Coordinates of C-alpha atoms in Angstrom, one line a residue:
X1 CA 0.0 0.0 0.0
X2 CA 1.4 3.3 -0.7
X3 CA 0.5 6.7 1.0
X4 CA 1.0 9.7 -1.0
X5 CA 2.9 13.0 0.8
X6 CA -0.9 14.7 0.6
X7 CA -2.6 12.1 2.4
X8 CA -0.4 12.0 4.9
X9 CA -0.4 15.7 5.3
X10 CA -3.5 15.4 5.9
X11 CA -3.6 12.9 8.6
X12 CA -1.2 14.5 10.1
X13 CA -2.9 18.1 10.4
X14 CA -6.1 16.3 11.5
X15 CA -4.0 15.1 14.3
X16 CA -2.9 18.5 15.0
X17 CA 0.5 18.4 13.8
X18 CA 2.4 21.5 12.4
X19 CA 5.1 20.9 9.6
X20 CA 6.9 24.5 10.4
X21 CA 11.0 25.4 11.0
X22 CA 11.5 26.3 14.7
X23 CA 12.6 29.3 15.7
X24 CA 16.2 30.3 17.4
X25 CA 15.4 32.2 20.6
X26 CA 17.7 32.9 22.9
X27 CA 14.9 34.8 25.3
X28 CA 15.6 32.0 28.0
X29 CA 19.3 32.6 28.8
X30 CA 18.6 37.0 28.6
X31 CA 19.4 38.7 31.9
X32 CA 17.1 41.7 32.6
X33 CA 19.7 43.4 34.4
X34 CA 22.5 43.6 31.8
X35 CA 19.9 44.0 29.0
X36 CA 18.4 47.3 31.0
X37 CA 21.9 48.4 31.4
X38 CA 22.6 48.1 27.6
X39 CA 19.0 50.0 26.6
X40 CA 20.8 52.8 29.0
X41 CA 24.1 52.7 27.7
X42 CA 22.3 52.6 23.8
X43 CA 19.4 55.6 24.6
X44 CA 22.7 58.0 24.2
X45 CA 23.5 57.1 21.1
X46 CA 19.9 57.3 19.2
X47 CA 20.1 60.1 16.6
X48 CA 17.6 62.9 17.4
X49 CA 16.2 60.9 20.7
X50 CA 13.9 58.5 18.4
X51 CA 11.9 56.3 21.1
X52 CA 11.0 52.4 19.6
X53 CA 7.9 51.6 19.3
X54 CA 8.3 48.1 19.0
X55 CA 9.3 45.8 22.6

C-alpha cells in the first residue's frame, strides 16, 4: 500500500501536527539586568532621541 505526501499531510494536520521550522530564541538565557543596562548605555546614542515603538 502506498501513502501519498498529501494524504499524509492530511492525517497528520487532522491530528494536529504542524510541519513548520523552529525558531532560534535565545529569550531563556537573557538577563534583565544587563539588558536594561545596555538600553541605558544605547538611549545615548539614538540620533535625534527617536523612542522604539516596537518591545
Amino acid at each position: 500500500m502506498r501513502v501519498s505526501a498529501a494524504w499524509l499531510t492530511e492525517l497528520l494536520r487532522r491530528d494536529g501536527f504542524r510541519w513548520k521550522r523552529t525558531r532560534d530564541t535565545l529569550r531563556h538565557k537573557t538577563d534583565p539586568v544587563l539588558q536594561q543596562a545596555a538600553r541605558a548605555r544605547l538611549e545615548g546614542l539614538r540620533p535625534y532621541r527617536w523612542t522604539r515603538t516596537r518591545a
